[in-house]
XYZ file of C-alpha atoms in Angstrom:
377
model
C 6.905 -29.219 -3.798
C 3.436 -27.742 -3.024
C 3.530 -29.044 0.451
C 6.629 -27.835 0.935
C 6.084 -24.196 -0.048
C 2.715 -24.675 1.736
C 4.788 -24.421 5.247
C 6.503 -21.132 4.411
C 5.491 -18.262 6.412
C 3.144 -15.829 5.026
C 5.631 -13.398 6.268
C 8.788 -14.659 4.472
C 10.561 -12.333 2.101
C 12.533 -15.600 -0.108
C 15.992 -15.018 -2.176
C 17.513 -18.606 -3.288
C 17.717 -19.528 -0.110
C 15.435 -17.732 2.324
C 15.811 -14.620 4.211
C 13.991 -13.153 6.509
C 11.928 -10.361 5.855
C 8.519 -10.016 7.737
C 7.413 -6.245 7.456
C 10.256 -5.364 10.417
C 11.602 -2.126 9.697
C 14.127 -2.297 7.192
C 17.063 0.080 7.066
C 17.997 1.554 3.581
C 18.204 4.759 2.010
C 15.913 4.152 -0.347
C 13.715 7.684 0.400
C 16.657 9.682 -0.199
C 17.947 7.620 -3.610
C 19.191 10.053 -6.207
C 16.001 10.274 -8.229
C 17.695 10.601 -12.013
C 18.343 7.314 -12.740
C 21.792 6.534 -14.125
C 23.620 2.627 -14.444
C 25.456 0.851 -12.298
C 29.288 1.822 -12.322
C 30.528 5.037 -13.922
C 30.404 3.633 -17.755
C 32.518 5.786 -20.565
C 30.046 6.720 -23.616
C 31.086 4.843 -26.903
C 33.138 7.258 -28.263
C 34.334 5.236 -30.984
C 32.430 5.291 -34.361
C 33.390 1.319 -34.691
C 31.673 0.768 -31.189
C 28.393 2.838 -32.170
C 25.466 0.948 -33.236
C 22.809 1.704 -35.226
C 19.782 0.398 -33.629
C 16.036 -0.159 -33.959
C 13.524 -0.355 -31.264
C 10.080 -1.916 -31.737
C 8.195 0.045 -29.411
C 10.075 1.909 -26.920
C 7.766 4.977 -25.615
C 5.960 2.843 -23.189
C 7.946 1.742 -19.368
C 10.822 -0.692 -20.293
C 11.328 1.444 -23.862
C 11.307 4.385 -22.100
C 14.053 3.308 -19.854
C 16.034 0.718 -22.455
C 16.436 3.645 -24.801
C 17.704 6.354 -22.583
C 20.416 3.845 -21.456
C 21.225 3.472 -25.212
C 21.730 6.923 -25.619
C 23.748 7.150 -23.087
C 26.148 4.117 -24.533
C 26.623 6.472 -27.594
C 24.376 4.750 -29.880
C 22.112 5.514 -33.062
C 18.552 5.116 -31.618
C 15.250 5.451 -33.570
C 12.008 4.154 -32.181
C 9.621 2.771 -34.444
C 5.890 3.396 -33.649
C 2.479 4.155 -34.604
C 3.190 7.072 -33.546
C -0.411 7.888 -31.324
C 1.689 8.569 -28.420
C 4.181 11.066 -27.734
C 7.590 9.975 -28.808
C 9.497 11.214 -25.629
C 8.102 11.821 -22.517
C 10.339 13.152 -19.533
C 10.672 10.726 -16.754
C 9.814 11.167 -13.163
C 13.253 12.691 -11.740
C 14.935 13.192 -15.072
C 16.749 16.614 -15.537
C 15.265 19.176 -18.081
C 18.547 18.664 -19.394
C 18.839 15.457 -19.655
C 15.564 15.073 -20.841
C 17.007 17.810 -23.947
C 19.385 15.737 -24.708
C 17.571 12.836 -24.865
C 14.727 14.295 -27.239
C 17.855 15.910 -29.555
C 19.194 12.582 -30.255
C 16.635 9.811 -30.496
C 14.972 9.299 -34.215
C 11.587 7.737 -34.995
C 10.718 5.760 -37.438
C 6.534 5.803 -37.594
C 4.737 2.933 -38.998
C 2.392 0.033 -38.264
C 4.125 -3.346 -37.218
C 1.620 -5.029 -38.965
C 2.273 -3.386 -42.332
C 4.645 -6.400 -43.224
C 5.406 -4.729 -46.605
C 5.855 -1.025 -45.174
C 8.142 -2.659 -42.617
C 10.356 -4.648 -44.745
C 10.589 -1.788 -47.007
C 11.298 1.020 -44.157
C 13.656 -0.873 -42.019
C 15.836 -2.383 -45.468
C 16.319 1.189 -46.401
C 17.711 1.911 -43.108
C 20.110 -1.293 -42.394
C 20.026 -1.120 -38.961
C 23.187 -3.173 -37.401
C 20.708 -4.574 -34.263
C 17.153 -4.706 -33.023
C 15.378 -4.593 -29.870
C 11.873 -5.768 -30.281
C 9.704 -4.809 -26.995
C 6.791 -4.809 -27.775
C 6.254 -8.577 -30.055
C 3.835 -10.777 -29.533
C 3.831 -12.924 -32.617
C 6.213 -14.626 -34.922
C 4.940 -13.429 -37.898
C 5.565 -10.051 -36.469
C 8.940 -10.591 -36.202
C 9.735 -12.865 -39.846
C 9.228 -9.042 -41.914
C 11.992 -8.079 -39.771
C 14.539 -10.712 -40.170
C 13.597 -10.470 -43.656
C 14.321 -6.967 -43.893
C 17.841 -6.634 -42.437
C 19.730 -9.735 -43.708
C 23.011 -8.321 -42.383
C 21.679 -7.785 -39.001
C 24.084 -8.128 -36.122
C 22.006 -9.489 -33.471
C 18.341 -9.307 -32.848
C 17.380 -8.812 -28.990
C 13.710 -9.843 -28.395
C 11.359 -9.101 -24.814
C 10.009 -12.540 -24.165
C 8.182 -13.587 -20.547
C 8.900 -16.178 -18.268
C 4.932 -17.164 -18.640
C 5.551 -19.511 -21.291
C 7.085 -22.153 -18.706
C 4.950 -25.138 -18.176
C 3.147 -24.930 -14.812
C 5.017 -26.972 -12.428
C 5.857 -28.211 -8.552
C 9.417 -27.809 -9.220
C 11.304 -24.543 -8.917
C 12.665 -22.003 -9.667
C 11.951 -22.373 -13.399
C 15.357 -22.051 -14.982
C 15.899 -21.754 -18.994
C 15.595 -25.160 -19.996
C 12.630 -26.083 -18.404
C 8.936 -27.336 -20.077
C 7.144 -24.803 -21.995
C 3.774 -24.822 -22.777
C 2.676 -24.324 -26.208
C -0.722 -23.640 -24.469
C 0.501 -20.484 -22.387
C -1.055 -17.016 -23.467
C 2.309 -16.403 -24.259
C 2.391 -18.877 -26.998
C 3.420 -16.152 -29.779
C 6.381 -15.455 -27.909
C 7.509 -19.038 -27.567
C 6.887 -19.045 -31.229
C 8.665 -16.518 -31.753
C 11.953 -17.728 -30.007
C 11.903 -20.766 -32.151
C 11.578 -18.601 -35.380
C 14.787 -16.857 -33.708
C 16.507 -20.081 -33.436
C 15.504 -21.384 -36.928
C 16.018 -18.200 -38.651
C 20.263 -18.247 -38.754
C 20.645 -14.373 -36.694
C 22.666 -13.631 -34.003
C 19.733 -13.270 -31.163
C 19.149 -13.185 -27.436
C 15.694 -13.513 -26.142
C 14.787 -11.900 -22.388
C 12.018 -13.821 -19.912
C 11.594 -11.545 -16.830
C 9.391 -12.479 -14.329
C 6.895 -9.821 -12.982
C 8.114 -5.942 -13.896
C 7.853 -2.814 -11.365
C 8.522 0.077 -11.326
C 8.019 3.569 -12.387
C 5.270 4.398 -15.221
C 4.419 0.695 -15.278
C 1.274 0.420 -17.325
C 0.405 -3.372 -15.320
C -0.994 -2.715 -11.941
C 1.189 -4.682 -9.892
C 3.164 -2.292 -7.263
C -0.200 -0.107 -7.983
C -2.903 -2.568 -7.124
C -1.119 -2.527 -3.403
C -0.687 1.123 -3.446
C -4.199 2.093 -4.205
C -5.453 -0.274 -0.852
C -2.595 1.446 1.036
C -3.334 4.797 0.045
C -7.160 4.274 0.664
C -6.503 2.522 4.170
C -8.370 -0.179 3.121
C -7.718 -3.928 3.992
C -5.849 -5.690 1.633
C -7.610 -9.076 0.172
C -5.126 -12.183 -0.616
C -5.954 -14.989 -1.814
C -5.243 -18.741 -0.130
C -3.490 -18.660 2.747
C -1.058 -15.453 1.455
C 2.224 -18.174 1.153
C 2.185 -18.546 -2.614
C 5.820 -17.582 -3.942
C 6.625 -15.228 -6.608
C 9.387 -12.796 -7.873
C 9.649 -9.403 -8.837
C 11.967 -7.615 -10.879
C 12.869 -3.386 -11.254
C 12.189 -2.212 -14.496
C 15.606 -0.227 -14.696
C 17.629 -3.227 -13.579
C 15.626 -5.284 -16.832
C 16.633 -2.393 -18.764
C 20.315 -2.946 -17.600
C 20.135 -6.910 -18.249
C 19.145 -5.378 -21.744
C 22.109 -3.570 -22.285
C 24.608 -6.333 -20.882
C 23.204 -8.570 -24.032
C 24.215 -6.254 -26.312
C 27.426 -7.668 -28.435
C 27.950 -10.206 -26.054
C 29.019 -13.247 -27.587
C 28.310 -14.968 -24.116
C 24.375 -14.177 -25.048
C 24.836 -15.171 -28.613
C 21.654 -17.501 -29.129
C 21.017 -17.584 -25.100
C 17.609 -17.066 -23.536
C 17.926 -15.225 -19.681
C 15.589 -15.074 -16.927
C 15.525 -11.495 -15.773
C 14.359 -10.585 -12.394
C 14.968 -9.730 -8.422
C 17.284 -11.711 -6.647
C 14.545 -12.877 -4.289
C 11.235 -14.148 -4.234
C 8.275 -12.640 -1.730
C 5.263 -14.390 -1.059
C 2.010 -12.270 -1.768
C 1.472 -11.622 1.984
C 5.208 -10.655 2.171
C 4.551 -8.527 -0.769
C 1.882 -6.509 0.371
C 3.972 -5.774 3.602
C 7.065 -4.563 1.810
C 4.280 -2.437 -0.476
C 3.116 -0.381 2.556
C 6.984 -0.309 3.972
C 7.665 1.358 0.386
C 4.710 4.069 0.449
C 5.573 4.625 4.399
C 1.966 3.128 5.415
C 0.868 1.754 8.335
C 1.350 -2.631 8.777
C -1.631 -3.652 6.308
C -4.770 -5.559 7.395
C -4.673 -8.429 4.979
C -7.968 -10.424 4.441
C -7.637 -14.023 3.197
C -10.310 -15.320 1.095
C -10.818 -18.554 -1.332
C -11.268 -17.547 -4.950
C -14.004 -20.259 -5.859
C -15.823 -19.025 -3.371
C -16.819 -15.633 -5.703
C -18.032 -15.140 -8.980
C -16.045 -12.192 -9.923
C -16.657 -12.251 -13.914
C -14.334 -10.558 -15.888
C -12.768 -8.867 -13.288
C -9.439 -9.488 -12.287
C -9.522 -9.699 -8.197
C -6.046 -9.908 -7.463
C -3.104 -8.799 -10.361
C -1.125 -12.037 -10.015
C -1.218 -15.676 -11.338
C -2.400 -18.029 -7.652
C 0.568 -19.864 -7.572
C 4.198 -20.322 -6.820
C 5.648 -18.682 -9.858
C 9.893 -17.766 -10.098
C 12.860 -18.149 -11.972
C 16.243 -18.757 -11.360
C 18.551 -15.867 -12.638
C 21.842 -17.801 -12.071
C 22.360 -17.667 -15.706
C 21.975 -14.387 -16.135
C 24.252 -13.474 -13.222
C 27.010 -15.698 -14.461
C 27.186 -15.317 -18.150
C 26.326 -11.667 -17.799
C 27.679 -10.462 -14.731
C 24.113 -9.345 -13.561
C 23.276 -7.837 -10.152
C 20.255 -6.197 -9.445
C 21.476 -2.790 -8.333
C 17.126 -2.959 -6.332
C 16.685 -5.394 -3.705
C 12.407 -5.215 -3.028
C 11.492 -2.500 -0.611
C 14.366 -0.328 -2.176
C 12.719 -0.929 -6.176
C 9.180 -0.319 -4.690
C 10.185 3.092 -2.746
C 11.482 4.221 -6.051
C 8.780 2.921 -7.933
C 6.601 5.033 -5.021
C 8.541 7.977 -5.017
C 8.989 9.022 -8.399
C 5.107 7.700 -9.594
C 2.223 6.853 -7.186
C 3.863 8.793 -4.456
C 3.651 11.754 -6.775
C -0.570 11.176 -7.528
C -0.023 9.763 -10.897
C -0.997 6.234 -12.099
C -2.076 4.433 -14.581
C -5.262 2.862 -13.599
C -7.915 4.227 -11.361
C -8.440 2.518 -8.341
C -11.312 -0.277 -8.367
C -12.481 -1.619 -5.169
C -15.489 -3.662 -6.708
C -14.138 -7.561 -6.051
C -12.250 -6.424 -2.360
C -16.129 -5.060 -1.352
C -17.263 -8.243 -2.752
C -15.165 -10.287 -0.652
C -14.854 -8.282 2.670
C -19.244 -8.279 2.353
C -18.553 -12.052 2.346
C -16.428 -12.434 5.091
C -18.662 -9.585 7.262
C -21.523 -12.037 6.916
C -19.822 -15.112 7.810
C -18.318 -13.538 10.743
């Protein structure tokens, strides 16, 4: 297998099977996308008191919350965030109404509190029966058992796992059934599914891949921006051919709603991401595409070559790394309403594009390398 992906083009833009995207201009319409997000399809509110649900969200005032809940909302439903409450409990999003962000704030509850206050939780969340939760934000299992605990009558319990906890491997995609590793940095969250499937609830646990978009708080889309932006070369490294996937955070947020009551997801774990994979070379291409930039210069260089501490030189794992979301589009009807270049010019448009970020930008391992590569030129 790593021979085989080896030969792929640097260039290559992959779906299951290839395409053929190189950096060639690319005709959409992404620049002029309506820039208040709504779903796919024109969905009916739940207008039906039976069909309401009162719902819990761990977390949910930081990028996929901020998105998940809105959508909730918007089904009709009963939504209270619970938090430690340090950060503002709604924010407006980039191209959101003042209206709709009113409505929004009206309607949404909070519930303030400290996760790991087992006993506070238990207490808090029994007094409130909520009929299902999304947990975002869990890490642990034990996190997660004060919960289960607390709501015996729960109706199902939706939880934001990662598709890091498959075991490293030369075959792929990765698809749900595959080797974990108990190993992964994502162990809690592997623990945590088998706590789910131990525990007796109705559940449905979420792996996505790598998330983009707007207000995302990992640099991934932003890393390539900040080079872009700066008109500085762009350091890969290996040869640039290593496969990976990316998915929009508002088509996650959509896979999150399509769980809900749907006894096809009933004790189901989905892979949640982009239709196709990119290579990191192809990546970086489709980044400047996004942000209108000029074709990037893209510097190769070989990692144990540097001694770059604890500084992370590059924002994703060196290797092939993807999932198969065949599941997910069969049991759940999924399509990602993004393809790449489209998600990334509305990640650009309505965030970096706009001068806000997350992270300021760090050029300290790029100089490192490009003083390398000067030298041995």
């Amino acid at each position: 297998m790593a021979a085989a992906m080896a030969s792929l083009k640097s260039s290559l833009l992959l779906p299951s099977p290839l395409s053929d995207f190189s950096g060639a201009a690319v005709s959409i319409s992404a620049q002029n996308r309506r820039k208040s997000w709504q779903p796919r399809g024109a969905r009916m509110q739940v207008a039906a008191a039976a069909d309401s649900k009162n719902i819990l969200v761990m977390g949910g005032t930081r990028f996929i919350g901020l998105f998940l809940s809105r959508q909730l909302i918007k089904e009709g439903h009963q939504v209270t965030l619970f938090t430690r409450g340090k950060a503002p409990i709604t924010k407006q999003l980039p191209g959101e109404s003042d209206a709709e962000y009113a409505e929004f704030s009206s309607k949404v509850l909070h519930l303030k509190g400290d996760r790991q206050d087992f006993d506070f939780v238990k207490t808090s969340l029994s007094a409130k029966g909520f009929d299902v939760v999304y947990d975002i934000n869990g890490r642990e299992a034990t996190e997660v058992a004060p919960i289960l605990d607390a709501l015996p009558n729960l109706e199902q319990f939706i939880y934001c796992s990662s598709a890091g906890v498959y075991l490293k491997s030369d075959l792929l995609p990765h698809f749900e059934t595959d080797a974990v590793d108990p190993k992964s940095r994502h162990k809690g969250k592997l623990e945590t599914e088998s706590l789910l499937e131990t525990s007796g609830v109705n559940w449905t646990s979420i792996r996505p891949v790598y998330i983009y978009g707007p207000l995302n708080y990992n640099p991934v889309e932003e890393w390539f921006f900040h080079r872009l932006k700066a008109g500085r070369p762009i350091p890969i490294p290996g040869a640039g051919n290593q496969v990976t996937q990316l998915g929009h955070v508002k088509d996650l947020a959509e896979a999150f709603i399509k769980v809900l009551g749907n006894s096809k997801a009933s004790k189901q774990v989905y892979n949640i991401s982009g239709a196709k994979y990119v290579t990191f070379d192809g990546l970086a291409r489709a980044c400047a595409k996004a942000g209108g930039f000029p074709e990037p210069e893209i510097i190769h260089y070989n990692p144990k070559d540097f001694d770059f501490g604890k500084k992370k030189a590059f924002p994703f794992r060196d290797q092939h790394f993807f999932a198969s979301v065949e599941k997910a589009s069969k049991d759940l009807g999924i399509t990602p309403a993004f393809d790449l270049v489209e998600g990334l010019t509305d990640s650009y448009n309505l965030d970096f594009g706009q001068g806000t970020f997350r992270k300021e930008a760090d050029f300290t391992t790029d100089d490192m390398i490009l003083g390398k590569k000067l030298v041995s030129v």
